[in-house]
Amino acid sequence: MSSRDATIIGYLTVLAAGITLQAAAIRRPDRLPSLGRVLSQVMQSRTGRVGVVVAWAWVGLHFFAR
Amino acid sequence: MTDAGEAAENSPVTQTRTGPPSLGRAAMAGLRQPIVAILLLIALFTSVSGKPLDGFLMLAVATLLIFDAARSGRQAACGASAATASVAAPAGSRRNAPRRLLVKAAWFAAGVLYCVVVGSFRRYSWPATAAVVALGCLMIAIGWQGPLARRQPLNGEPLRRVWLWAAVLVSGGVLELTSLLQQPHLTTDSYAHPTISALTDPVLASSPGRSAILGGWLVTGWYLVSR
């Protein structure tokens, strides 16, 4: 397995972990928070809210802006 | 939640002192916010990887957040919270359903138009930069004003397991950073250690691909500001 394959498998593993966690949270909301609920919690304060939106804006800038 | 209320939550300085903290102490409280630290790290790594505009914008917002935390912390310590507390009325509660549907359809059409037009611009061109920066600034301004909806705060077992999400996000970030640092140069992609940006380059090379990615970005942004 090449380094490239290992790197891509690493990304896919993280993605799969996120999907698994979200599925588990939907199935048992009393035990696990979904990503949406975590984001809501983080975004209750202005710092958290702006921070999360800025992180989102950065993604757009990173992929499209000069 | 009001500015002062947030400050009481955000600023540990205000909980341990009877009078208003000094500006320096209040600013340090802002600097200790994890989100601010993350933004400063993004600013640093983005700047050194050849994207000074991104880095400048992150740095500007992090600085504004520090000043905002400092200002709010001092206001809260002065006892301004009681005077300014208010509860916003739920937005759009009096609108009727057909009107709401029409507004949603208009927003959807505007979003699709944005994705198609901006997706037709070349990546890293000035028109694409202007369009993305403008939308990003607009969303940040909306986010700065306050949440559009009240949500039940997490507690109990779900709150204790938030770390699982943090672990997933940190793992992704560490993997991306490891790939970035293994490139021959910070501005030169590596085939052996591709970053997420490098992996998405083929999709973003075409106009429909850019429009699709922009659509996902736009939907995510709308979801976030409506939390």
GROMACS .gro file of C-alpha atoms in nm:
model
  293
    1MET     CA    1   0.000   0.000   0.000
    2SER     CA    2   0.143   0.336  -0.103
    3SER     CA    3   0.162   0.646   0.116
    4ARG     CA    4  -0.110   0.800  -0.098
    5ASP     CA    5  -0.344   0.507  -0.037
    6ALA     CA    6  -0.272   0.519   0.336
    7THR     CA    7  -0.348   0.892   0.346
    8ILE     CA    8  -0.674   0.851   0.156
    9ILE     CA    9  -0.777   0.558   0.378
   10GLY     CA   10  -0.705   0.782   0.677
   11TYR     CA   11  -0.943   1.051   0.546
   12LEU     CA   12  -1.209   0.790   0.469
   13THR     CA   13  -1.171   0.641   0.818
   14VAL     CA   14  -1.231   0.981   0.978
   15LEU     CA   15  -1.531   1.035   0.750
   16ALA     CA   16  -1.669   0.690   0.836
   17ALA     CA   17  -1.621   0.760   1.207
   18GLY     CA   18  -1.821   1.081   1.171
   19ILE     CA   19  -2.102   0.907   0.981
   20THR     CA   20  -2.110   0.623   1.236
   21LEU     CA   21  -2.124   0.869   1.524
   22GLN     CA   22  -2.406   1.064   1.359
   23ALA     CA   23  -2.603   0.745   1.290
   24ALA     CA   24  -2.556   0.633   1.651
   25ALA     CA   25  -2.665   0.976   1.775
   26ILE     CA   26  -2.983   0.965   1.565
   27ARG     CA   27  -3.059   0.615   1.697
   28ARG     CA   28  -2.988   0.699   2.063
   29PRO     CA   29  -3.025   1.076   2.113
   30ASP     CA   30  -3.042   1.026   2.490
   31ARG     CA   31  -2.688   0.887   2.496
   32LEU     CA   32  -2.503   1.059   2.211
   33PRO     CA   33  -2.535   1.413   2.075
   34SER     CA   34  -2.570   1.456   1.699
   35LEU     CA   35  -2.334   1.692   1.517
   36GLY     CA   36  -2.621   1.941   1.485
   37ARG     CA   37  -2.678   1.943   1.862
   38VAL     CA   38  -2.306   1.984   1.928
   39LEU     CA   39  -2.293   2.276   1.686
   40SER     CA   40  -2.597   2.433   1.854
   41GLN     CA   41  -2.424   2.398   2.190
   42VAL     CA   42  -2.102   2.555   2.062
   43MET     CA   43  -2.294   2.832   1.887
   44GLN     CA   44  -2.482   2.943   2.199
   45SER     CA   45  -2.212   3.199   2.272
   46ARG     CA   46  -2.120   3.471   2.026
   47THR     CA   47  -1.758   3.358   2.020
   48GLY     CA   48  -1.860   3.004   1.935
   49ARG     CA   49  -2.117   3.115   1.679
   50VAL     CA   50  -1.885   3.350   1.495
   51GLY     CA   51  -1.598   3.105   1.522
   52VAL     CA   52  -1.797   2.826   1.357
   53VAL     CA   53  -1.929   3.054   1.081
   54VAL     CA   54  -1.578   3.187   1.018
   55ALA     CA   55  -1.446   2.833   0.990
   56TRP     CA   56  -1.717   2.771   0.732
   57ALA     CA   57  -1.623   3.092   0.544
   58TRP     CA   58  -1.259   2.983   0.549
   59VAL     CA   59  -1.349   2.663   0.364
   60GLY     CA   60  -1.498   2.869   0.081
   61LEU     CA   61  -1.202   3.105   0.076
   62HIS     CA   62  -0.957   2.818   0.079
   63PHE     CA   63  -1.111   2.644  -0.220
   64PHE     CA   64  -1.212   2.941  -0.433
   65ALA     CA   65  -1.050   3.267  -0.328
   66ARG     CA   66  -0.714   3.401  -0.435
   67MET     CA   67  -2.855   3.561   2.497
   68THR     CA   68  -2.732   3.919   2.533
   69ASP     CA   69  -2.374   4.040   2.497
   70ALA     CA   70  -2.344   4.078   2.868
   71GLY     CA   71  -2.495   3.738   2.932
   72GLU     CA   72  -2.251   3.579   2.691
   73ALA     CA   73  -1.967   3.761   2.855
   74ALA     CA   74  -2.056   3.618   3.190
   75GLU     CA   75  -2.046   3.275   3.029
   76ASN     CA   76  -1.733   3.340   2.825
   77SER     CA   77  -1.524   3.533   3.068
   78PRO     CA   78  -1.397   3.359   3.379
   79VAL     CA   79  -1.238   3.689   3.480
   80THR     CA   80  -1.578   3.836   3.559
   81GLN     CA   81  -1.663   3.556   3.798
   82THR     CA   82  -1.364   3.603   4.024
   83ARG     CA   83  -1.346   3.980   4.052
   84THR     CA   84  -1.593   4.219   4.202
   85GLY     CA   85  -1.505   4.526   3.987
   86PRO     CA   86  -1.462   4.548   3.611
   87PRO     CA   87  -1.144   4.372   3.495
   88SER     CA   88  -0.870   4.569   3.325
   89LEU     CA   89  -0.881   4.577   2.947
   90GLY     CA   90  -0.571   4.356   2.932
   91ARG     CA   91  -0.722   4.090   3.160
   92ALA     CA   92  -1.049   4.097   2.969
   93ALA     CA   93  -0.864   4.065   2.637
   94MET     CA   94  -0.668   3.769   2.776
   95ALA     CA   95  -1.001   3.605   2.865
   96GLY     CA   96  -1.101   3.644   2.498
   97LEU     CA   97  -0.766   3.507   2.387
   98ARG     CA   98  -0.823   3.195   2.597
   99GLN     CA   99  -1.140   3.106   2.404
  100PRO     CA  100  -1.071   2.780   2.213
  101ILE     CA  101  -1.238   2.915   1.900
  102VAL     CA  102  -1.012   3.222   1.900
  103ALA     CA  103  -0.705   3.002   1.939
  104ILE     CA  104  -0.824   2.782   1.650
  105LEU     CA  105  -0.881   3.088   1.429
  106LEU     CA  106  -0.532   3.219   1.509
  107LEU     CA  107  -0.383   2.879   1.420
  108ILE     CA  108  -0.580   2.876   1.092
  109ALA     CA  109  -0.455   3.229   1.020
  110LEU     CA  110  -0.096   3.122   1.079
  111PHE     CA  111  -0.103   2.804   0.873
  112THR     CA  112  -0.308   2.960   0.593
  113SER     CA  113  -0.069   3.253   0.564
  114VAL     CA  114   0.244   3.037   0.552
  115SER     CA  115   0.084   2.810   0.292
  116GLY     CA  116   0.050   3.098   0.047
  117LYS     CA  117  -0.302   3.230   0.117
  118PRO     CA  118  -0.242   3.564   0.288
  119LEU     CA  119  -0.597   3.692   0.226
  120ASP     CA  120  -0.750   3.395   0.411
  121GLY     CA  121  -0.499   3.441   0.690
  122PHE     CA  122  -0.572   3.812   0.718
  123LEU     CA  123  -0.949   3.756   0.736
  124MET     CA  124  -0.911   3.488   1.006
  125LEU     CA  125  -0.677   3.712   1.202
  126ALA     CA  126  -0.918   4.006   1.169
  127VAL     CA  127  -1.215   3.806   1.298
  128ALA     CA  128  -1.011   3.653   1.583
  129THR     CA  129  -0.899   4.003   1.686
  130LEU     CA  130  -1.258   4.133   1.671
  131LEU     CA  131  -1.371   3.842   1.888
  132ILE     CA  132  -1.101   3.916   2.145
  133PHE     CA  133  -1.206   4.282   2.160
  134ASP     CA  134  -1.572   4.185   2.173
  135ALA     CA  135  -1.507   3.944   2.461
  136ALA     CA  136  -1.308   4.212   2.640
  137ARG     CA  137  -1.578   4.476   2.592
  138SER     CA  138  -1.858   4.240   2.691
  139GLY     CA  139  -1.663   4.116   2.992
  140ARG     CA  140  -1.620   4.468   3.122
  141GLN     CA  141  -1.988   4.548   3.062
  142ALA     CA  142  -2.096   4.234   3.245
  143ALA     CA  143  -1.872   4.316   3.538
  144CYS     CA  144  -2.034   4.659   3.557
  145GLY     CA  145  -2.372   4.494   3.599
  146ALA     CA  146  -2.512   4.583   3.261
  147SER     CA  147  -2.669   4.243   3.209
  148ALA     CA  148  -2.988   4.306   3.399
  149ALA     CA  149  -3.057   4.631   3.220
  150THR     CA  150  -3.012   4.492   2.871
  151ALA     CA  151  -3.175   4.151   2.903
  152SER     CA  152  -3.442   4.091   2.648
  153VAL     CA  153  -3.602   3.802   2.468
  154ALA     CA  154  -3.637   3.827   2.094
  155ALA     CA  155  -3.967   3.738   1.942
  156PRO     CA  156  -3.954   3.430   1.718
  157ALA     CA  157  -3.874   3.543   1.367
  158GLY     CA  158  -4.147   3.512   1.113
  159SER     CA  159  -4.407   3.383   1.358
  160ARG     CA  160  -4.678   3.602   1.205
  161ARG     CA  161  -4.607   3.525   0.844
  162ASN     CA  162  -4.844   3.297   0.670
  163ALA     CA  163  -4.737   2.971   0.512
  164PRO     CA  164  -4.766   3.065   0.139
  165ARG     CA  165  -4.557   3.375   0.194
  166ARG     CA  166  -4.293   3.174   0.378
  167LEU     CA  167  -4.288   2.923   0.096
  168LEU     CA  168  -4.243   3.203  -0.159
  169VAL     CA  169  -3.955   3.352   0.039
  170LYS     CA  170  -3.790   3.011   0.067
  171ALA     CA  171  -3.829   2.955  -0.308
  172ALA     CA  172  -3.673   3.296  -0.377
  173TRP     CA  173  -3.377   3.217  -0.150
  174PHE     CA  174  -3.336   2.879  -0.316
  175ALA     CA  175  -3.339   3.038  -0.663
  176ALA     CA  176  -3.087   3.301  -0.552
  177GLY     CA  177  -2.865   3.027  -0.411
  178VAL     CA  178  -2.877   2.824  -0.731
  179LEU     CA  179  -2.801   3.136  -0.937
  180TYR     CA  180  -2.507   3.217  -0.709
  181CYS     CA  181  -2.365   2.865  -0.744
  182VAL     CA  182  -2.401   2.863  -1.124
  183VAL     CA  183  -2.256   3.212  -1.176
  184VAL     CA  184  -1.970   3.187  -0.925
  185GLY     CA  185  -1.901   2.829  -1.035
  186SER     CA  186  -1.844   2.959  -1.388
  187PHE     CA  187  -1.559   3.180  -1.261
  188ARG     CA  188  -1.208   3.042  -1.266
  189ARG     CA  189  -1.075   2.932  -0.926
  190TYR     CA  190  -0.865   3.193  -0.744
  191SER     CA  191  -0.976   3.463  -0.990
  192TRP     CA  192  -1.075   3.804  -0.855
  193PRO     CA  193  -1.449   3.761  -0.941
  194ALA     CA  194  -1.458   3.427  -0.754
  195THR     CA  195  -1.264   3.580  -0.464
  196ALA     CA  196  -1.499   3.880  -0.443
  197ALA     CA  197  -1.812   3.662  -0.454
  198VAL     CA  198  -1.690   3.420  -0.186
  199VAL     CA  199  -1.553   3.694   0.042
  200ALA     CA  200  -1.879   3.891   0.012
  201LEU     CA  201  -2.095   3.593   0.104
  202GLY     CA  202  -1.858   3.490   0.383
  203CYS     CA  203  -1.867   3.841   0.534
  204LEU     CA  204  -2.248   3.851   0.509
  205MET     CA  205  -2.283   3.519   0.690
  206ILE     CA  206  -2.035   3.625   0.959
  207ALA     CA  207  -2.237   3.945   1.009
  208ILE     CA  208  -2.555   3.738   1.047
  209GLY     CA  209  -2.379   3.505   1.290
  210TRP     CA  210  -2.253   3.801   1.491
  211GLN     CA  211  -2.606   3.930   1.550
  212GLY     CA  212  -2.726   3.627   1.738
  213PRO     CA  213  -2.886   3.287   1.700
  214LEU     CA  214  -3.196   3.275   1.481
  215ALA     CA  215  -3.346   2.998   1.695
  216ARG     CA  216  -3.333   2.891   2.057
  217ARG     CA  217  -3.223   2.530   2.116
  218GLN     CA  218  -3.228   2.304   2.416
  219PRO     CA  219  -2.878   2.302   2.569
  220LEU     CA  220  -2.700   1.968   2.599
  221ASN     CA  221  -2.680   1.809   2.942
  222GLY     CA  222  -2.620   1.475   3.107
  223GLU     CA  223  -2.478   1.188   2.908
  224PRO     CA  224  -2.491   1.355   2.563
  225LEU     CA  225  -2.290   1.649   2.701
  226ARG     CA  226  -2.028   1.416   2.847
  227ARG     CA  227  -1.986   1.249   2.507
  228VAL     CA  228  -1.923   1.564   2.305
  229TRP     CA  229  -1.554   1.470   2.319
  230LEU     CA  230  -1.624   1.194   2.063
  231TRP     CA  231  -1.704   1.461   1.803
  232ALA     CA  232  -1.402   1.660   1.909
  233ALA     CA  233  -1.188   1.349   1.862
  234VAL     CA  234  -1.321   1.296   1.507
  235LEU     CA  235  -1.264   1.661   1.410
  236VAL     CA  236  -0.918   1.675   1.566
  237SER     CA  237  -0.821   1.348   1.393
  238GLY     CA  238  -0.923   1.493   1.057
  239GLY     CA  239  -0.733   1.813   1.128
  240VAL     CA  240  -0.418   1.629   1.237
  241LEU     CA  241  -0.429   1.410   0.926
  242GLU     CA  242  -0.467   1.714   0.700
  243LEU     CA  243  -0.187   1.898   0.881
  244THR     CA  244   0.041   1.593   0.858
  245SER     CA  245  -0.015   1.575   0.483
  246LEU     CA  246   0.043   1.949   0.449
  247LEU     CA  247   0.372   1.933   0.636
  248GLN     CA  248   0.489   1.635   0.425
  249GLN     CA  249   0.453   1.827   0.100
  250PRO     CA  250   0.779   1.925  -0.074
  251HIS     CA  251   0.678   2.285  -0.010
  252LEU     CA  252   0.378   2.432   0.170
  253THR     CA  253   0.247   2.570  -0.160
  254THR     CA  254   0.328   2.259  -0.367
  255ASP     CA  255   0.097   1.955  -0.353
  256SER     CA  256   0.237   1.610  -0.284
  257TYR     CA  257   0.109   1.305  -0.474
  258ALA     CA  258   0.218   1.070  -0.195
  259HIS     CA  259   0.065   1.279   0.085
  260PRO     CA  260  -0.237   1.457  -0.063
  261THR     CA  261  -0.429   1.715   0.137
  262ILE     CA  262  -0.808   1.735   0.105
  263SER     CA  263  -0.759   2.035  -0.124
  264ALA     CA  264  -0.535   1.832  -0.353
  265LEU     CA  265  -0.787   1.546  -0.363
  266THR     CA  266  -1.071   1.780  -0.459
  267ASP     CA  267  -0.875   1.957  -0.734
  268PRO     CA  268  -1.008   1.731  -1.014
  269VAL     CA  269  -1.369   1.802  -0.911
  270LEU     CA  270  -1.307   2.174  -0.884
  271ALA     CA  271  -1.141   2.188  -1.224
  272SER     CA  272  -1.479   2.194  -1.402
  273SER     CA  273  -1.756   2.452  -1.381
  274PRO     CA  274  -2.031   2.201  -1.280
  275GLY     CA  275  -1.796   2.059  -1.012
  276ARG     CA  276  -1.732   2.406  -0.870
  277SER     CA  277  -2.106   2.482  -0.872
  278ALA     CA  278  -2.182   2.156  -0.690
  279ILE     CA  279  -1.917   2.221  -0.423
  280LEU     CA  280  -2.041   2.579  -0.387
  281GLY     CA  281  -2.393   2.443  -0.340
  282GLY     CA  282  -2.277   2.221  -0.055
  283TRP     CA  283  -2.086   2.510   0.099
  284LEU     CA  284  -2.388   2.738   0.073
  285VAL     CA  285  -2.629   2.484   0.227
  286THR     CA  286  -2.386   2.422   0.513
  287GLY     CA  287  -2.354   2.796   0.575
  288TRP     CA  288  -2.730   2.842   0.579
  289TYR     CA  289  -2.765   2.550   0.820
  290LEU     CA  290  -2.507   2.703   1.051
  291VAL     CA  291  -2.649   3.055   1.068
  292SER     CA  292  -2.996   2.914   1.128
  293ARG     CA  293  -2.879   2.718   1.439
   0.00000   0.00000   0.00000
